[in-house]
Short mmCIF file of C-alpha atoms and ligand atoms in Angstrom, two decimals:
data_model
loop_
_atom_site.label_atom_id
_atom_site.label_comp_id
_atom_site.label_asym_id
_atom_site.label_seq_id
_atom_site.Cartn_x
_atom_site.Cartn_y
_atom_site.Cartn_z
CA MET W 1 -42.12 103.41 -26.05
CA LYS W 2 -41.09 106.81 -27.37
CA THR W 3 -37.90 106.93 -29.45
CA LEU W 4 -34.64 107.84 -27.71
CA GLU W 5 -34.59 111.01 -29.83
CA GLU W 6 -37.84 112.01 -28.13
CA LEU W 7 -36.67 111.04 -24.64
CA VAL W 8 -33.15 112.46 -24.51
CA ARG W 9 -32.79 116.18 -23.75
CA PRO W 10 -32.18 118.04 -27.03
CA ASN W 11 -28.94 119.63 -25.78
CA ILE W 12 -27.59 116.17 -24.85
CA LEU W 13 -28.73 114.65 -28.14
CA SER W 14 -26.76 117.28 -30.06
CA LEU W 15 -23.82 117.36 -27.62
CA LYS W 16 -20.37 116.91 -29.06
CA PRO W 17 -18.61 115.30 -26.08
CA TYR W 18 -15.12 116.13 -24.85
CA SER W 19 -12.58 114.00 -26.63
CA SER W 20 -9.69 113.06 -24.35
CA ALA W 21 -6.22 111.98 -25.40
CA ARG W 22 -7.16 108.46 -24.30
CA ASP W 23 -10.24 108.55 -26.53
CA GLU W 24 -8.30 109.66 -29.58
CA TYR W 25 -5.65 107.01 -29.19
CA SER W 26 -6.76 103.96 -27.23
CA GLY W 27 -4.56 101.22 -28.72
CA LYS W 28 -2.00 99.45 -26.58
CA GLU W 29 0.78 98.80 -29.11
CA ALA W 30 2.49 102.19 -28.79
CA HIS W 31 5.20 102.61 -26.15
CA VAL W 32 5.87 106.36 -26.16
CA PHE W 33 2.94 108.36 -24.83
CA LEU W 34 3.49 112.09 -25.24
CA ASP W 35 -0.12 113.00 -25.96
CA ALA W 36 -1.82 113.77 -22.62
CA ASN W 37 0.57 116.14 -20.83
CA GLU W 38 1.08 113.49 -18.17
CA ASN W 39 4.24 113.28 -16.08
CA PRO W 40 6.48 110.44 -17.37
CA TYR W 41 7.49 109.55 -13.80
CA ASN W 42 5.59 107.89 -10.94
CA GLN W 43 4.35 104.80 -12.76
CA PRO W 44 1.59 103.61 -12.92
CA PHE W 45 -0.31 106.48 -11.34
CA ASN W 46 1.11 109.05 -13.75
CA ARG W 47 -1.23 107.85 -16.53
CA TYR W 48 -4.89 108.70 -17.01
CA PRO W 49 -7.05 105.60 -16.54
CA ASP W 50 -9.08 104.02 -19.35
CA PRO W 51 -12.13 106.33 -19.73
CA LEU W 52 -14.33 103.37 -20.72
CA GLN W 53 -12.85 100.86 -18.19
CA ARG W 54 -12.63 98.12 -20.85
CA ASP W 55 -10.69 95.50 -18.86
CA LEU W 56 -13.01 95.88 -15.89
CA LYS W 57 -16.14 95.68 -18.07
CA ALA W 58 -14.84 92.48 -19.69
CA MET W 59 -14.77 90.90 -16.22
CA ILE W 60 -18.17 92.29 -15.23
CA GLU W 61 -19.61 90.92 -18.49
CA LYS W 62 -18.71 87.38 -17.35
CA VAL W 63 -19.85 87.68 -13.75
CA LYS W 64 -23.07 89.62 -14.41
CA GLN W 65 -23.89 88.02 -17.77
CA VAL W 66 -24.42 91.38 -19.45
CA PRO W 67 -22.54 92.28 -22.67
CA ALA W 68 -19.82 94.93 -22.17
CA SER W 69 -21.58 97.20 -24.69
CA CYS W 70 -24.56 97.31 -22.29
CA ILE W 71 -22.50 98.36 -19.24
CA PHE W 72 -21.87 101.85 -17.83
CA LEU W 73 -19.61 102.26 -14.80
CA GLY W 74 -19.72 105.27 -12.51
CA ASN W 75 -18.64 106.79 -9.22
CA GLY W 76 -21.18 104.73 -7.24
CA SER W 77 -24.78 104.20 -8.32
CA ASP W 78 -25.08 107.85 -7.31
CA GLU W 79 -23.47 108.87 -10.59
CA ALA W 80 -25.77 106.63 -12.65
CA ILE W 81 -28.80 108.07 -10.83
CA ASP W 82 -27.73 111.67 -11.39
CA LEU W 83 -26.85 111.01 -15.05
CA ALA W 84 -30.37 109.70 -15.66
CA TYR W 85 -31.69 113.18 -14.81
CA ARG W 86 -28.99 115.00 -16.75
CA CYS W 87 -29.55 112.86 -19.87
CA PHE W 88 -33.34 112.62 -19.95
CA THR W 89 -35.07 115.35 -17.94
CA ARG W 90 -35.38 119.01 -18.85
CA PRO W 91 -35.12 121.12 -15.66
CA GLY W 92 -38.34 122.92 -14.79
CA ILE W 93 -40.30 121.03 -17.47
CA ASP W 94 -40.07 117.25 -17.11
CA ASN W 95 -41.00 115.03 -14.18
CA VAL W 96 -40.28 111.55 -12.83
CA VAL W 97 -42.49 109.05 -11.00
CA ALA W 98 -41.22 106.83 -8.18
CA ILE W 99 -42.52 104.34 -5.65
CA GLU W 100 -42.83 105.67 -2.07
CA PRO W 101 -41.16 104.93 0.29
CA THR W 102 -37.89 104.18 -1.49
CA TYR W 103 -34.20 105.09 -1.68
CA GLY W 104 -33.72 108.80 -0.97
CA MET W 105 -31.24 109.63 -3.74
CA TYR W 106 -33.83 109.59 -6.53
CA LYS W 107 -35.59 112.57 -4.95
CA VAL W 108 -32.40 114.41 -3.94
CA CYS W 109 -31.11 114.21 -7.52
CA ALA W 110 -34.50 115.34 -8.84
CA ASP W 111 -34.36 118.38 -6.56
CA ILE W 112 -30.76 119.18 -7.55
CA ASN W 113 -31.70 119.00 -11.21
CA ASP W 114 -34.92 121.02 -10.71
CA VAL W 115 -37.10 118.14 -11.87
CA GLU W 116 -40.55 117.45 -10.40
CA TYR W 117 -40.62 114.23 -8.35
CA ARG W 118 -43.94 112.38 -8.12
CA PRO W 119 -44.05 109.76 -5.36
CA VAL W 120 -46.71 107.03 -5.59
CA LEU W 121 -47.49 105.37 -2.26
CA LEU W 122 -46.99 101.59 -2.00
CA ASP W 123 -49.84 99.50 -0.56
CA GLU W 124 -49.80 97.99 2.94
CA HIS W 125 -47.70 95.05 1.65
CA PHE W 126 -45.19 97.55 0.21
CA GLN W 127 -46.28 96.58 -3.32
CA ILE W 128 -47.10 98.66 -6.39
CA SER W 129 -49.90 98.57 -8.87
CA ALA W 130 -48.67 99.35 -12.38
CA GLU W 131 -51.94 101.14 -13.00
CA LYS W 132 -51.36 103.59 -10.15
CA LEU W 133 -47.80 104.33 -11.25
CA LEU W 134 -48.87 104.88 -14.86
CA ALA W 135 -51.78 107.06 -13.75
CA ALA W 136 -49.27 109.44 -12.10
CA CYS W 137 -47.49 109.96 -15.45
CA ASP W 138 -48.15 112.58 -18.09
CA ASP W 139 -46.51 113.48 -21.38
CA ASN W 140 -43.50 115.03 -19.60
CA THR W 141 -42.79 111.98 -17.39
CA LYS W 142 -39.41 110.75 -18.57
CA ILE W 143 -38.46 108.21 -15.89
CA ILE W 144 -40.19 105.75 -13.53
CA TRP W 145 -38.02 104.68 -10.57
CA ILE W 146 -38.47 101.19 -9.13
CA CYS W 147 -36.18 99.80 -6.47
CA SER W 148 -36.33 96.00 -6.04
CA PRO W 149 -35.57 94.66 -3.50
CA ASN W 150 -36.75 98.01 -2.21
CA ASN W 151 -34.96 100.16 0.37
CA PRO W 152 -36.00 100.70 3.19
CA THR W 153 -38.76 98.07 3.04
CA GLY W 154 -36.51 95.15 1.97
CA ASN W 155 -39.03 93.29 -0.22
CA ASN W 156 -38.99 92.48 -3.93
CA ILE W 157 -41.52 94.42 -5.95
CA ASN W 158 -44.08 92.22 -7.70
CA ARG W 159 -42.61 91.01 -10.99
CA GLU W 160 -45.85 91.09 -13.01
CA GLU W 161 -46.49 94.70 -12.05
CA ILE W 162 -42.94 95.73 -13.00
CA THR W 163 -43.35 93.95 -16.34
CA LYS W 164 -46.60 95.83 -16.98
CA VAL W 165 -44.81 99.12 -16.31
CA LEU W 166 -41.98 98.14 -18.67
CA GLU W 167 -44.45 97.23 -21.40
CA GLN W 168 -46.83 100.15 -21.03
CA PHE W 169 -44.70 103.16 -20.06
CA GLU W 170 -43.55 105.40 -22.91
CA GLY W 171 -40.38 106.57 -21.15
CA ILE W 172 -37.39 105.11 -19.29
CA VAL W 173 -37.89 102.58 -16.46
CA ILE W 174 -35.01 102.38 -14.01
CA ILE W 175 -34.91 99.32 -11.75
CA ASP W 176 -32.41 99.65 -8.93
CA GLU W 177 -31.22 96.13 -8.10
CA ALA W 178 -28.60 97.15 -5.53
CA TYR W 179 -29.72 94.22 -3.35
CA SER W 180 -30.58 91.60 -5.99
CA ASP W 181 -27.55 89.47 -5.00
CA PHE W 182 -29.39 88.68 -1.75
CA SER W 183 -32.61 87.67 -3.51
CA GLN W 184 -33.80 84.45 -5.16
CA GLU W 185 -35.78 86.41 -7.76
CA LYS W 186 -34.42 86.44 -11.33
CA PRO W 187 -32.78 89.86 -11.78
CA PHE W 188 -34.16 92.21 -14.45
CA ARG W 189 -30.63 92.85 -15.74
CA LEU W 190 -30.96 89.45 -17.48
CA GLU W 191 -34.00 90.75 -19.38
CA LEU W 192 -32.32 93.76 -20.97
CA ARG W 193 -32.73 92.47 -24.50
CA ASN W 194 -36.51 92.45 -24.10
CA TYR W 195 -36.81 96.10 -23.08
CA LYS W 196 -35.13 99.01 -24.89
CA ASN W 197 -36.39 101.44 -22.25
CA LEU W 198 -34.91 99.59 -19.24
CA ILE W 199 -31.94 100.72 -17.14
CA VAL W 200 -30.88 98.39 -14.30
CA LEU W 201 -28.61 99.64 -11.51
CA ASN W 202 -26.16 97.46 -9.58
CA THR W 203 -23.41 98.40 -7.15
CA PHE W 204 -20.18 97.18 -5.59
CA SER W 205 -21.27 98.73 -2.28
CA LYS W 206 -23.40 95.91 -0.86
CA ALA W 207 -22.87 92.20 -1.71
CA TRP W 208 -19.37 92.92 -3.07
CA GLY W 209 -18.35 94.66 0.16
CA CYS W 210 -16.66 97.57 -1.66
CA ALA W 211 -18.63 100.68 -0.66
CA ALA W 212 -15.36 102.59 -0.14
CA ILE W 213 -14.14 102.29 -3.73
CA ARG W 214 -17.29 103.95 -5.17
CA LEU W 215 -18.24 101.80 -8.12
CA GLY W 216 -21.75 101.60 -9.51
CA MET W 217 -23.06 99.89 -12.63
CA ALA W 218 -25.86 100.74 -15.03
CA PHE W 219 -26.99 98.10 -17.53
CA ALA W 220 -28.99 99.18 -20.57
CA HIS W 221 -29.31 99.09 -24.35
CA PRO W 222 -26.01 100.24 -25.98
CA GLU W 223 -27.71 103.41 -27.30
CA ILE W 224 -28.52 104.47 -23.73
CA ILE W 225 -25.00 103.55 -22.61
CA ASN W 226 -23.59 105.77 -25.38
CA ILE W 227 -25.65 108.70 -24.13
CA TYR W 228 -24.42 108.16 -20.56
CA ASN W 229 -20.83 108.00 -21.85
CA LYS W 230 -21.24 111.32 -23.67
CA VAL W 231 -22.31 113.11 -20.50
CA LYS W 232 -20.10 111.54 -17.79
CA TYR W 233 -16.79 113.07 -16.71
CA PRO W 234 -14.07 111.67 -19.00
CA TYR W 235 -12.20 109.77 -16.27
CA ASN W 236 -15.07 109.13 -13.87
CA VAL W 237 -13.72 105.83 -12.45
CA ASN W 238 -10.19 106.14 -11.11
CA LEU W 239 -7.44 103.54 -11.55
CA LEU W 240 -7.38 102.39 -7.91
CA THR W 241 -11.10 101.64 -8.07
CA GLN W 242 -10.78 99.78 -11.37
CA GLN W 243 -7.92 97.66 -9.98
CA LYS W 244 -9.65 96.88 -6.70
CA ALA W 245 -12.88 95.89 -8.47
CA MET W 246 -10.97 93.55 -10.79
CA GLU W 247 -9.36 91.92 -7.75
CA ALA W 248 -12.80 91.30 -6.24
CA LEU W 249 -14.20 89.99 -9.54
CA LYS W 250 -11.41 87.42 -9.76
CA GLU W 251 -12.94 85.72 -6.71
CA PRO W 252 -16.72 85.88 -7.17
CA TYR W 253 -17.11 82.75 -5.03
CA GLU W 254 -15.78 84.77 -2.07
CA THR W 255 -18.72 87.12 -2.53
CA ASP W 256 -21.12 84.17 -2.85
CA LYS W 257 -19.76 82.81 0.42
CA VAL W 258 -20.31 86.11 2.23
CA ILE W 259 -23.85 86.32 0.83
CA ARG W 260 -24.65 82.86 2.21
CA ILE W 261 -23.29 83.79 5.64
CA LEU W 262 -25.29 87.04 5.69
CA LEU W 263 -28.49 85.23 4.69
CA GLN W 264 -28.02 82.71 7.51
CA GLU W 265 -27.41 85.54 9.96
CA ARG W 266 -30.47 87.35 8.64
CA ALA W 267 -32.69 84.35 9.40
CA ARG W 268 -31.17 84.01 12.87
CA LEU W 269 -31.49 87.72 13.68
CA ILE W 270 -35.08 87.94 12.41
CA SER W 271 -36.22 84.99 14.50
CA ALA W 272 -34.55 86.47 17.59
CA PHE W 273 -36.24 89.83 16.89
CA ARG W 274 -39.63 88.08 16.73
CA ASP W 275 -39.10 87.01 20.35
CA LEU W 276 -38.38 90.54 21.58
CA PRO W 277 -41.34 92.05 23.46
CA ILE W 278 -40.42 95.47 21.99
CA CYS W 279 -40.67 94.14 18.41
CA GLU W 280 -44.18 94.19 16.94
CA GLY W 281 -43.33 92.58 13.62
CA ILE W 282 -40.77 92.03 10.88
CA TYR W 283 -41.52 92.82 7.24
CA PRO W 284 -40.56 90.25 4.57
CA THR W 285 -37.09 90.91 3.18
CA ASP W 286 -35.02 89.91 0.14
CA ALA W 287 -32.03 92.10 1.08
CA ASN W 288 -29.15 92.27 3.59
CA PHE W 289 -31.34 94.24 5.99
CA PHE W 290 -34.84 94.09 7.40
CA LEU W 291 -37.43 96.52 8.57
CA ALA W 292 -38.70 95.94 12.11
CA LYS W 293 -41.84 97.50 13.60
CA MET W 294 -41.02 98.44 17.19
CA THR W 295 -43.04 99.69 20.15
CA ASP W 296 -41.15 103.02 20.14
CA ALA W 297 -38.55 103.36 17.37
CA GLN W 298 -37.19 106.74 18.50
CA LYS W 299 -36.59 105.68 22.13
CA ILE W 300 -35.05 102.36 21.13
CA TYR W 301 -32.87 104.09 18.56
CA ASP W 302 -31.58 106.58 21.16
CA TYR W 303 -30.97 103.77 23.64
CA LEU W 304 -28.87 101.88 21.07
CA VAL W 305 -26.91 105.00 20.12
CA ASN W 306 -25.99 105.36 23.79
CA LYS W 307 -24.54 101.87 23.63
CA GLY W 308 -22.56 102.69 20.49
CA ILE W 309 -24.85 100.67 18.22
CA ILE W 310 -26.30 102.49 15.22
CA VAL W 311 -29.32 101.27 13.28
CA ARG W 312 -31.44 103.34 10.87
CA ASN W 313 -34.47 105.04 12.34
CA ARG W 314 -37.11 105.15 9.57
CA THR W 315 -40.04 106.22 11.75
CA ARG W 316 -40.62 109.45 9.84
CA ILE W 317 -40.70 107.75 6.41
CA SER W 318 -44.12 107.11 4.78
CA LEU W 319 -45.67 103.78 5.90
CA CYS W 320 -42.71 103.17 8.25
CA ASN W 321 -44.04 104.58 11.49
CA ASN W 322 -42.05 103.14 14.43
CA CYS W 323 -39.78 101.18 12.10
CA LEU W 324 -36.07 100.57 12.47
CA ARG W 325 -34.03 99.35 9.54
CA ILE W 326 -31.45 96.80 10.65
CA THR W 327 -28.45 95.93 8.48
CA ILE W 328 -27.10 92.39 8.93
CA GLY W 329 -23.65 92.58 10.50
CA THR W 330 -21.12 89.99 11.60
CA LYS W 331 -22.18 87.31 14.07
CA THR W 332 -20.52 89.32 16.87
CA GLU W 333 -22.17 92.59 15.90
CA ASN W 334 -25.60 90.97 15.61
CA ALA W 335 -25.14 89.30 19.00
CA GLU W 336 -24.23 92.65 20.55
CA LEU W 337 -27.35 94.27 19.06
CA LEU W 338 -29.57 91.46 20.37
CA SER W 339 -28.09 91.48 23.82
CA ALA W 340 -28.60 95.27 24.06
CA LEU W 341 -32.24 94.96 22.93
CA ARG W 342 -32.92 92.16 25.41
CA GLN W 343 -31.78 94.47 28.19
CA TYR W 344 -33.99 97.34 27.02
C1 PLP K 1 -26.96 101.34 -1.03
C2 PLP K 1 -27.80 101.60 -2.25
C3 PLP K 1 -27.18 101.93 -3.47
C4 PLP K 1 -25.70 102.05 -3.57
O1 PLP K 1 -25.27 103.31 -3.97
P1 PLP K 1 -23.72 103.50 -4.30
O2 PLP K 1 -23.67 104.92 -4.73
O3 PLP K 1 -23.42 102.54 -5.42
O4 PLP K 1 -22.94 103.19 -3.08
C5 PLP K 1 -27.98 102.11 -4.58
N1 PLP K 1 -29.31 101.97 -4.50
C6 PLP K 1 -29.93 101.64 -3.36
C7 PLP K 1 -31.38 101.46 -3.34
C8 PLP K 1 -29.18 101.45 -2.20
O5 PLP K 1 -29.82 101.15 -1.05
#
């Protein structure tokens, strides 16, 4: 791999970050805080939150088994995705490589940052070959994006191929494991110490049921985390979000319970879909959704909308012709979807 000095944008490498009042004094012993021009009234919301979210990271360290020094927290995974471009890619010069189809934000953020996005088509099993991904790279390729389990396809990407990419690519490999809580596969976040060029993304939006609080995680070598911290907004995760996340982390077994229920429902829903005459096949899934090949995705989608049931129409995505992406809902919601489809 190239050195971080070679991979980080020169202006970011030399950046002297904003130093907030909370950065300059972060101890807890003091009791008179007259340093941040805050209002002394309206406790506790009058105070700026911890810019590095230390209490929250201490809890995440235990649940995710990643040292706090290897954790970045942001306003959703969205922030961690955008920061990857702002830290590593020079607009108009550098490029990134990604699997195709995959999560749409990698390309949107590339476009916003004026960075060339090079999609590499998956095979008919929605798998990659490391060789093909690496062949799409040149000297200005700074990032390879891999989403596993992948969205919208639902499947895990082949572990040996990912490992080859991690070992052979000279730049940063970002593995988005937003759905890994639903999978039996060993997550790559537990392999951080083997790869200095690896960033793993996780989120509170899926298994943790907290999409509204906007909390995303990036796990990486502490040197990468330090670069992220230099570039992020000083108080990027607000106090309400930090508190709510800590509440959820106190009861991880509640999340485990919900995951088990959703996986049972997934099996039930998939087998019912297989019996629908309008369903031509279900792709293998390791996530809380599945991709279903239908006779006519657009017509079925419109029909469901009319009934107040919204699924994701992916028919115009590469390799997903006539596919609907179905998120697993509650028992009642899934039953309503099935009953509507049986009447189609
Ligand atoms: C849903 C999803 C996320 C979550 O993004 P947040 O900004 O954390 O809500 C991240 N990656 C993928 C692939 C997703 O499908």
